[in-house]
Short mmCIF file of C-alpha atoms in Angstrom, two decimals:
data_model
loop_
_atom_site.label_atom_id
_atom_site.label_comp_id
_atom_site.label_asym_id
_atom_site.label_seq_id
_atom_site.Cartn_x
_atom_site.Cartn_y
_atom_site.Cartn_z
CA THR A 1 0.12 0.02 -0.11
CA LYS A 2 3.21 2.40 0.73
CA PHE A 3 4.27 1.98 -2.98
CA ALA A 4 0.73 3.10 -3.94
CA HIS A 5 0.57 5.76 -1.86
CA GLN A 6 3.83 6.97 -3.01
CA SER A 7 3.21 6.43 -6.24
CA PHE A 8 -0.04 8.43 -6.50
CA HIS A 9 1.98 10.99 -5.17
CA ARG A 10 2.86 11.83 -8.45
CA TRP A 11 -0.31 12.02 -9.99
CA ASN A 12 -1.97 14.28 -7.45
CA GLY A 13 1.14 16.61 -7.98
CA TRP A 14 3.00 16.64 -4.98
CA ALA A 15 6.18 15.16 -6.31
CA TRP A 16 5.70 16.53 -9.50
CA GLY A 17 4.86 20.10 -8.63
CA MET A 18 1.52 20.46 -7.91
CA GLY A 19 0.40 22.78 -4.95
CA GLY A 20 -2.06 25.27 -3.53
CA TYR A 21 -4.41 23.05 -1.76
CA LYS A 22 -3.94 22.10 1.95
CA THR A 23 -2.80 18.80 3.05
CA TRP A 24 -6.02 16.58 3.46
CA PHE A 25 -6.07 16.87 -0.39
CA GLY A 26 -2.58 15.43 -0.97
CA GLU A 27 -2.88 12.71 1.26
CA GLY A 28 -6.48 11.73 1.65
CA SER A 29 -6.71 11.04 -2.65
CA ASP A 30 -3.46 8.95 -1.92
CA GLU A 31 -4.97 7.04 1.27
CA PHE A 32 -8.14 7.10 -1.02
CA TYR A 33 -5.87 4.98 -3.89
CA GLU A 34 -4.57 2.93 -1.40
CA MET A 35 -7.85 1.48 -0.56
CA LYS A 36 -8.63 1.47 -4.28
CA THR A 37 -5.61 -0.52 -4.91
CA ILE A 38 -6.19 -3.10 -2.55
CA THR A 39 -9.96 -3.51 -3.46
CA GLU A 40 -8.33 -4.07 -7.31
CA LEU A 41 -6.09 -6.89 -5.79
CA ARG A 42 -8.82 -8.49 -4.06
CA VAL A 43 -6.64 -8.73 -0.81
CA PRO A 44 -9.37 -10.84 1.32
CA ASN A 45 -11.24 -8.46 4.39
CA GLU A 46 -8.79 -5.44 3.38
CA ASP A 47 -10.91 -3.74 0.80
CA MET A 48 -12.25 -0.34 0.70
CA GLU A 49 -15.54 -1.24 2.38
CA ASN A 50 -13.87 -2.73 5.54
CA ILE A 51 -11.20 -0.16 5.39
CA LEU A 52 -13.37 2.56 5.05
CA LEU A 53 -15.85 1.28 8.09
CA GLY A 54 -12.85 0.86 10.40
CA TYR A 55 -12.13 4.63 9.41
CA TYR A 56 -15.52 5.91 9.88
CA ASN A 57 -16.21 4.19 13.04
CA THR A 58 -13.08 6.17 14.67
CA TYR A 59 -14.36 9.35 13.09
CA LEU A 60 -17.87 8.88 14.73
CA ASN A 61 -16.37 7.21 17.81
CA ASP A 62 -13.26 9.10 18.55
CA TYR A 63 -13.97 12.69 16.76
CA VAL A 64 -17.94 13.62 16.03
CA SER A 65 -18.92 11.95 19.57
CA LYS A 66 -16.44 13.83 21.17
CA GLY A 67 -16.39 17.32 19.56
CA LYS A 68 -12.98 17.11 17.83
CA ASP A 69 -13.90 17.19 14.56
CA GLN A 70 -12.12 19.72 12.11
CA ALA A 71 -12.55 21.23 9.20
CA LEU A 72 -10.55 19.45 6.40
CA THR A 73 -8.60 23.06 5.92
CA SER A 74 -7.75 24.04 9.45
CA ASP A 75 -4.11 24.17 10.37
CA ASN A 76 -2.72 21.66 12.79
CA LEU A 77 -4.92 19.02 11.91
CA ASP A 78 -3.64 15.54 13.56
CA THR A 79 -2.76 12.55 11.39
CA PHE A 80 -6.38 10.62 11.79
CA LEU A 81 -7.91 14.03 9.79
CA ILE A 82 -4.95 15.03 7.60
CA TYR A 83 -4.98 11.16 6.35
CA TRP A 84 -8.39 9.20 6.99
CA LYS A 85 -10.66 11.96 7.31
CA ALA A 86 -9.52 13.07 4.02
CA ALA A 87 -9.80 9.89 2.49
CA MET A 88 -13.51 9.42 3.57
CA ALA A 89 -14.00 13.11 2.19
CA ASN A 90 -11.96 11.91 -1.09
CA PHE A 91 -14.02 8.64 -1.43
CA LEU A 92 -16.81 11.18 -1.36
CA ILE A 93 -16.18 13.59 -4.16
CA ALA A 94 -15.11 10.06 -5.96
CA LYS A 95 -18.62 9.17 -5.59
CA GLU A 96 -20.20 12.54 -6.40
CA ILE A 97 -17.97 12.45 -9.67
CA TYR A 98 -19.82 9.32 -10.57
CA LEU A 99 -23.05 9.30 -9.93
CA ARG A 100 -23.57 13.15 -11.31
CA THR A 101 -22.16 11.85 -14.41
CA ASP A 102 -23.76 8.60 -14.35
CA GLY A 103 -20.47 6.46 -14.39
CA ALA A 104 -18.95 8.87 -17.53
CA HIS A 105 -16.17 10.28 -15.47
CA ASN A 106 -14.15 8.95 -12.43
CA PHE A 107 -11.70 9.90 -9.62
CA ASP A 108 -8.55 8.88 -11.88
CA ASP A 109 -10.14 11.62 -14.85
CA PHE A 110 -10.83 14.71 -11.76
CA LEU A 111 -6.83 13.66 -11.35
CA LYS A 112 -5.20 13.85 -14.98
CA ILE A 113 -7.45 17.31 -15.58
CA LEU A 114 -5.39 18.74 -12.49
CA PHE A 115 -2.10 17.24 -13.25
CA GLN A 116 -2.36 18.19 -17.01
CA LYS A 117 -3.32 22.06 -15.84
CA TYR A 118 -1.47 22.64 -12.56
CA GLY A 119 1.27 19.68 -12.63
CA HIS A 120 4.93 21.05 -13.06
CA TYR A 121 4.50 24.02 -11.21
CA ALA A 122 2.24 25.12 -13.69
CA ALA A 123 0.08 26.86 -11.31
CA PRO A 124 -1.41 26.13 -7.63
CA CYS A 125 -4.58 24.72 -7.29
CA SER A 126 -6.38 25.86 -3.75
CA GLU A 127 -9.41 24.38 -2.99
CA GLU A 128 -11.57 26.84 -4.72
CA CYS A 129 -9.45 25.81 -7.74
CA LEU A 130 -10.65 21.98 -6.71
CA LYS A 131 -14.37 22.84 -6.47
CA ALA A 132 -14.18 24.54 -9.64
CA GLU A 133 -12.30 21.77 -11.59
CA LEU A 134 -14.93 19.25 -9.96
CA ALA A 135 -17.84 21.48 -11.24
CA ALA A 136 -16.58 21.53 -14.63
CA LEU A 137 -16.05 17.96 -14.88
CA THR A 138 -19.07 17.17 -13.59
CA GLY A 139 -21.59 20.43 -14.67
CA THR A 140 -23.00 20.73 -11.37
CA ASP A 141 -21.96 22.91 -8.25
CA PHE A 142 -20.29 21.31 -5.39
CA THR A 143 -20.41 24.49 -3.35
CA GLN A 144 -22.52 22.78 -0.92
CA PHE A 145 -20.26 19.60 -0.77
CA PHE A 146 -17.49 21.72 -0.19
CA ASN A 147 -18.78 23.99 2.69
CA ASP A 148 -20.10 21.20 4.72
CA TYR A 149 -17.29 18.62 4.39
CA ILE A 150 -14.00 20.30 3.48
CA TYR A 151 -14.48 23.62 4.73
CA GLY A 152 -16.84 22.91 7.90
CA THR A 153 -17.98 20.18 10.13
CA VAL A 154 -20.96 18.85 9.11
CA THR A 155 -20.77 14.58 9.64
CA LEU A 156 -19.36 12.96 6.28
CA PRO A 157 -22.32 10.74 5.48
CA MET A 158 -20.48 7.76 4.56
CA GLU A 159 -23.36 5.26 5.54
CA TRP A 160 -23.98 5.43 2.07
CA ALA A 161 -20.88 3.43 1.33
CA PHE A 162 -21.95 0.34 2.84
CA TRP A 163 -25.12 -0.15 0.92
CA ASP A 164 -25.74 -2.16 -1.87
CA SER A 165 -27.85 0.33 -3.89
CA ASP A 166 -28.37 -2.07 -6.98
CA GLY A 167 -28.86 -5.09 -5.28
CA ASP A 168 -26.06 -6.87 -6.88
CA GLY A 169 -24.23 -8.26 -4.10
CA LEU A 170 -21.74 -5.48 -4.04
CA SER A 171 -21.70 -2.72 -1.44
CA ASN A 172 -21.30 0.62 -3.26
CA ALA A 173 -17.78 1.08 -1.36
CA LEU A 174 -16.66 -2.25 -3.57
CA GLU A 175 -18.56 -0.30 -6.77
CA ILE A 176 -16.44 2.63 -6.14
CA GLY A 177 -13.09 0.61 -5.98
CA TRP A 178 -13.91 -1.37 -8.55
CA ASP A 179 -15.58 1.68 -11.22
CA THR A 180 -18.67 0.04 -11.48
CA HIS A 181 -21.82 1.35 -10.80
CA PRO A 182 -23.75 1.64 -8.14
CA GLY A 183 -26.91 2.08 -9.57
CA LYS A 184 -26.51 -0.49 -12.45
CA ILE A 185 -26.38 -4.46 -11.45
CA ASP A 186 -24.57 -5.06 -14.81
CA THR A 187 -22.25 -1.84 -15.36
CA ASP A 188 -20.78 -2.78 -18.49
CA GLY A 189 -23.76 -4.62 -20.22
CA ASP A 190 -22.23 -7.84 -20.90
CA GLY A 191 -24.64 -9.90 -19.41
CA TYR A 192 -22.84 -10.88 -16.24
CA GLY A 193 -23.66 -9.25 -13.21
CA ASP A 194 -20.96 -6.41 -11.81
CA ALA A 195 -20.61 -9.31 -8.62
#
């Protein structure tokens, strides 16, 4: 997983000169890709669903319930918030991209755009820039999402990750991990269900 983490640091730009956003996006998107890599490799009991469930329980029990949650753009976040709350926020961004475009785009597409436009020190990309690029990619407004979950401390709505929205035997978390559609039993239309 650490190899995946470091590899994706190149893609989200930190190692190749993209910056401007706070630490949550650089580390959280890498943690998201660690989970995605393990899911794609089908490591038993170490997939997107199981890992997210562990993070979510810690987040609810140790941060939300104790009033210790912080906005992801705050200074001096602790390790859990920088890496794992941020990973959950990036998962939610991946979910929104996929659902808002009905599967036409995913989180990979978002990072490709960021790297092409802002990589190699071409320009900084702040949270407002990330929000604008998400809006351009999906044709939808991410203002409320960022106000609630990035700039604010509205509790991350992670329950969706553990549902099976299309009843195909895969949790929504696994569907995002495999880039299959959480609302379609047979994403690629090959006559076989996603599971």
